[in-house]
Each structure stands twice: as C-alpha cells, then as structure tokens.
Coordinates of C-alpha atoms in Angstrom, one line a residue:
M1 CA 112.2 88.5 108.8
N2 CA 110.9 91.5 110.8
I3 CA 110.4 91.6 114.5
I4 CA 107.2 93.7 115.0
S5 CA 106.1 94.4 118.6
F6 CA 103.6 96.5 120.5
P7 CA 105.5 97.0 123.7
R8 CA 102.8 98.5 125.8
L9 CA 100.4 95.6 124.8
G10 CA 103.0 92.9 125.3
I11 CA 102.7 91.6 121.8
T12 CA 105.7 90.5 119.7
L13 CA 105.5 88.9 116.2
N14 CA 108.1 87.6 113.9
I15 CA 106.9 88.2 110.4
N16 CA 108.4 87.0 107.2
P17 CA 107.1 89.1 104.2
V18 CA 107.3 86.0 102.0
A19 CA 104.4 83.6 102.4
F20 CA 105.8 80.8 100.4
S21 CA 107.8 80.2 97.2
I22 CA 106.9 78.6 93.9
G23 CA 110.2 77.2 92.7
S24 CA 112.5 80.2 93.0
K25 CA 109.7 82.7 92.8
P26 CA 108.7 84.2 96.3
I27 CA 104.9 84.9 96.9
Y28 CA 104.6 87.8 99.2
W29 CA 102.0 88.2 102.0
Y30 CA 101.5 91.8 100.7
A31 CA 100.1 90.5 97.4
L32 CA 98.0 87.8 99.1
I33 CA 96.5 90.4 101.5
I34 CA 95.7 92.9 98.7
L35 CA 94.1 90.0 96.7
T36 CA 92.0 88.9 99.7
G37 CA 90.8 92.4 100.2
F38 CA 89.8 92.7 96.6
L39 CA 87.9 89.4 96.6
L40 CA 86.1 90.0 100.0
G41 CA 85.1 93.5 98.8
M42 CA 83.8 92.0 95.5
L43 CA 81.9 89.2 97.3
F44 CA 80.2 91.8 99.5
V45 CA 79.2 94.0 96.6
C46 CA 78.0 91.0 94.5
K47 CA 75.9 89.8 97.6
T48 CA 74.2 93.2 98.0
C49 CA 74.0 94.6 94.4
G50 CA 70.8 92.8 93.3
K51 CA 68.4 94.5 95.6
R52 CA 69.9 97.9 94.6
G53 CA 69.3 97.4 90.9
V54 CA 72.7 96.5 89.6
K55 CA 73.4 93.1 88.0
K56 CA 76.3 90.8 89.3
D57 CA 77.7 90.4 85.7
N58 CA 78.2 94.2 85.5
I59 CA 79.9 94.2 88.9
W60 CA 82.3 91.5 87.8
D61 CA 83.1 93.4 84.6
I62 CA 83.6 96.6 86.5
A63 CA 85.8 94.9 89.2
L64 CA 88.1 93.1 86.7
I65 CA 88.5 96.1 84.5
G66 CA 88.8 98.4 87.5
L67 CA 91.5 96.1 89.0
A68 CA 93.8 96.6 86.0
A69 CA 93.0 100.2 85.7
G70 CA 93.5 100.7 89.5
I71 CA 97.0 99.1 89.3
I72 CA 98.0 101.3 86.3
G73 CA 96.6 104.4 88.0
A74 CA 98.3 103.6 91.4
R75 CA 101.7 103.2 89.5
I76 CA 101.3 106.3 87.4
Y77 CA 100.5 108.4 90.5
Y78 CA 103.4 107.2 92.4
V79 CA 105.9 107.6 89.5
L80 CA 104.8 111.1 88.7
F81 CA 105.7 112.2 92.3
A82 CA 108.8 110.0 92.8
L83 CA 110.7 110.4 89.5
D84 CA 114.0 110.7 91.5
E85 CA 113.7 107.1 92.7
F86 CA 114.0 105.6 89.2
D87 CA 117.3 105.0 87.4
S88 CA 115.7 104.3 84.0
F89 CA 112.4 104.4 82.2
I90 CA 112.2 100.6 82.5
D91 CA 112.3 100.8 86.2
M92 CA 109.0 102.7 86.3
F93 CA 107.3 99.5 85.1
K94 CA 108.7 97.2 87.8
I95 CA 105.8 97.3 90.2
W96 CA 107.1 94.2 92.0
N97 CA 109.8 96.5 93.5
G98 CA 107.0 98.5 95.3
G99 CA 105.5 101.8 94.6
L100 CA 101.7 102.0 94.4
A101 CA 99.6 105.0 95.6
I102 CA 96.1 104.4 96.7
Y103 CA 94.7 107.7 95.3
G104 CA 96.0 106.8 91.9
G105 CA 94.3 103.4 92.3
I106 CA 91.0 104.9 93.2
T107 CA 91.2 107.4 90.3
G108 CA 92.1 104.7 87.8
A109 CA 89.3 102.4 88.9
A110 CA 86.8 105.3 89.0
I111 CA 87.6 106.4 85.4
S112 CA 87.3 102.9 84.0
T113 CA 84.0 102.4 85.9
F114 CA 82.6 105.6 84.6
I115 CA 83.5 104.7 81.0
Y116 CA 82.1 101.2 81.4
C117 CA 78.8 102.4 82.8
H118 CA 78.4 104.9 79.9
A119 CA 79.3 102.2 77.4
V120 CA 76.7 99.7 78.6
K121 CA 74.2 102.5 79.6
I122 CA 73.7 101.7 83.3
N123 CA 73.2 104.3 86.0
T124 CA 76.7 105.4 86.9
A125 CA 75.9 107.1 90.2
K126 CA 74.0 104.0 91.4
V127 CA 76.9 101.7 90.5
F128 CA 79.4 103.9 92.4
D129 CA 77.0 103.8 95.5
V130 CA 76.8 100.1 95.3
C131 CA 80.5 99.7 95.0
A132 CA 81.6 102.1 97.8
P133 CA 81.3 99.5 100.7
G134 CA 83.5 97.1 98.7
L135 CA 86.2 99.8 98.3
L136 CA 86.3 100.3 102.1
I137 CA 86.5 96.5 102.7
G138 CA 89.4 96.2 100.2
Q139 CA 91.2 99.3 101.7
A140 CA 90.8 98.2 105.3
I141 CA 92.2 94.7 104.6
G142 CA 94.8 96.0 102.2
R143 CA 96.5 98.1 104.9
F144 CA 97.6 95.0 106.6
G145 CA 99.9 94.5 103.7
N146 CA 101.9 97.5 105.0
F147 CA 102.0 95.9 108.3
V148 CA 103.6 92.6 107.1
N149 CA 106.0 94.7 105.0
A150 CA 106.9 96.8 108.1
E151 CA 106.4 100.0 106.0
V152 CA 104.3 103.2 105.9
Y153 CA 104.4 104.0 109.6
G154 CA 104.2 107.3 111.5
R155 CA 106.4 109.3 113.8
E156 CA 107.7 108.1 117.1
T157 CA 105.1 107.8 119.9
Q158 CA 104.9 106.5 123.5
G159 CA 101.1 105.8 123.1
L160 CA 99.4 102.5 124.0
F161 CA 99.5 101.3 120.4
G162 CA 103.0 102.3 119.7
M163 CA 104.6 99.8 117.2
S164 CA 108.3 98.8 117.3
I165 CA 109.9 97.5 114.1
N166 CA 113.1 95.5 114.6
R167 CA 113.5 96.9 118.2
A168 CA 113.5 100.5 117.1
A169 CA 111.6 103.2 119.0
P170 CA 107.9 102.7 118.8
V171 CA 106.0 104.5 116.0
H172 CA 102.4 105.2 115.2
P173 CA 100.9 102.1 113.4
L174 CA 99.2 104.0 110.6
F175 CA 98.0 100.8 108.9
L176 CA 95.9 100.1 112.0
Y177 CA 94.5 103.6 112.3
E178 CA 93.4 103.7 108.7
A179 CA 92.0 100.2 108.8
V180 CA 89.9 101.1 111.8
W181 CA 88.8 104.4 110.1
N182 CA 87.8 102.5 107.0
I183 CA 85.7 99.9 109.0
A184 CA 84.0 102.7 110.8
G185 CA 83.0 104.3 107.5
L186 CA 81.8 100.9 106.2
I187 CA 79.6 100.5 109.2
I188 CA 78.1 104.0 108.8
I189 CA 77.4 103.3 105.1
I190 CA 75.8 99.9 105.7
L191 CA 73.5 101.4 108.4
F192 CA 72.4 104.4 106.4
R193 CA 72.8 103.7 102.6
D194 CA 69.2 102.5 102.2
K195 CA 68.0 105.8 103.6
K196 CA 69.7 107.9 100.9
K197 CA 67.4 110.3 99.0
T198 CA 69.3 110.1 95.5
D199 CA 72.0 108.2 93.8
G200 CA 75.5 109.5 94.3
Q201 CA 75.1 110.3 98.1
V202 CA 76.8 107.1 99.3
F203 CA 79.8 107.4 97.1
C204 CA 80.2 111.1 97.9
F205 CA 80.2 110.2 101.6
Y206 CA 82.8 107.5 101.0
I207 CA 85.1 110.0 99.3
L208 CA 84.5 112.6 102.1
W209 CA 85.0 110.1 104.9
Y210 CA 88.2 108.5 103.4
A211 CA 89.7 111.9 102.5
I212 CA 89.2 113.2 106.0
G213 CA 90.9 110.3 107.6
R214 CA 93.7 110.3 105.0
L215 CA 94.3 114.1 105.5
F216 CA 94.7 113.6 109.3
L217 CA 96.9 110.4 108.9
E218 CA 99.2 111.8 106.3
G219 CA 100.2 114.5 108.8
M220 CA 101.3 111.7 111.2
R221 CA 103.4 109.8 108.6
N222 CA 107.2 109.4 108.7
S223 CA 108.5 111.8 106.1
E224 CA 110.2 108.8 104.4
Y225 CA 106.8 107.6 103.2
I226 CA 105.5 111.0 102.0
L227 CA 105.4 112.0 98.4
Y228 CA 105.9 115.7 98.4
V229 CA 104.4 118.2 96.0
I230 CA 106.3 120.9 97.9
P231 CA 109.5 119.3 99.5
N232 CA 109.2 118.9 103.2
V233 CA 106.1 121.1 103.4
L234 CA 103.1 119.6 101.6
G235 CA 102.5 116.0 100.7
I236 CA 100.6 115.3 97.4
S237 CA 98.1 113.0 99.4
Q238 CA 97.4 115.9 101.8
L239 CA 96.6 118.3 98.9
V240 CA 94.5 115.6 97.1
S241 CA 92.6 114.9 100.4
A242 CA 91.9 118.6 100.9
L243 CA 90.5 119.0 97.4
L244 CA 88.5 115.8 97.7
I245 CA 87.0 117.0 101.0
L246 CA 86.0 120.2 99.3
A247 CA 84.6 118.5 96.2
S248 CA 82.7 115.8 97.8
G249 CA 81.3 118.1 100.6
S250 CA 80.1 120.5 98.0
F251 CA 78.6 117.8 95.8
L252 CA 76.7 116.4 98.9
V253 CA 75.3 119.9 99.5
Y254 CA 74.4 120.2 95.8
L255 CA 72.5 116.9 95.9
Q256 CA 70.6 117.9 99.1
L257 CA 69.6 121.2 97.5
K258 CA 68.5 119.4 94.5
I259 CA 66.4 117.0 96.6
S260 CA 64.8 120.0 98.4
K261 CA 64.0 121.7 95.2
N262 CA 62.4 118.7 93.7
K263 CA 60.2 118.4 96.8
E264 CA 59.0 122.0 96.4
N265 CA 58.1 121.3 92.8

C-alpha cells in the first residue's frame, strides 16, 4: 500500500498496486491500466481508420503483432542499458519484475508494422498516420500505471502539483506531466490531421511532439529512474529524444519541400 498525496491540493490517496488476485496470483493495476490504454487506443483507431483508407482487419493485425513486438522491444531496450541490474541471463526475461522502456516499445511496434505493411502491400505512411492518435491515447493512459506503482517521478519540488509518496518530500509527478503533454498532442492531431498534404506528416508530427516532451521531462527525472548512456551525465532517452527531434523535424521539412516541388510541376 502506498500513500500518495498532493499536499498543496489537499488530496491524499491510499493505493494498493494489486487490483485483485486470482488464487495466489496477484493482478496488478499497472497491467490493467496498460491494457486499458491499448484497447482504447485500438478502438479509436478502428473507429476512424475506414474514412482514411485503412481496413479494420489490417489495424487489428497490426495492433496484435505490434503489441508482442512492442513488449519485446521495450524489454530489449531496457536490458541493454541496465545490464548491471540482472544477476543472470534468465532474469532478463522476467518482465513481471519490471523493466520496460517506452522508446523500445515504439521501435518494436514500428518495425513490425513496417514489415506487415510491406508484406500485405498497403500504404505504410498512411497506416502510421492513422495509428498515431491511438499511440498517444495508449501512452497518456499508460502513464497512470507509474502513478499506482509510485514510480518514475521527478526531483523534489514545492510547486502546486508536488506529489508526496509515503509522506516523503513532494516531487514532480512526471506521469501527470507526460499524460497531459500526450493529450495535448492528441488534440492537435485530431484537429489538423485531415488537413495534411501528404502521408507521413501526422506520424512525423507525433514523433516530434512526443520527443520534445520526453526530452524536457527526462531532465526532471529522479536519477534513480534514468538509464544512462554516459553515467550521471546523459540519459539514453535524452539522446534518443534529441535524435528523433532532429530526424522527424528534418523529414517534415523534406515532405513540405516535396509538396512544394510537386505544386510547381
């Protein structure tokens, strides 16, 4: 049981990470929240894909394959940068003990989707555009899994939204910041995606938006939750975020130049 409070807002919650048990097997809120985010994101994409030229059957295939690939990618990413945490090779496979990284999950799902689209010969860029809002929905909801686990928080703060865990000094509630950032990105995409000039622009914006937010929030994290590429200097997620900002921003410029060139011709 964790006591999580927001002192300046007068809110105190007693949260048990275990939702219920089946026999002796505990079922955690974290898993249920991640599953809820996945299903709601899927439902949104399925509801909106038809008018954008992508079949629901393809979306379900992509989602189920991407879920498996995303979990594998998230675990591989985490393990590669936290090798000192594991006592044996077998321990690396015990994902129920925690240790999944979102960038690895996105990468795994993106690779499986790319392969699937080429295998069944459907427009890859269009599929990525259609799926982008679903990703933001899943990520916004999924961050509340960190909240119920009382993990992945920021440095100490005296700000309005400071969050105290088990009566410790208030810290930045990074789960909330990232959820709000993702919801803002979702709203922008929903408002403007039908005004895109070419396939690929929506997904590039999603990558750019998420990476900007993640770069900023990683700098606020408690060092306990940072996977370092350079110990105590540079987190791997900060490096990846910077590279993604550069790549997605450059590709958006490329697409715009391509659109302008086609108009001239």
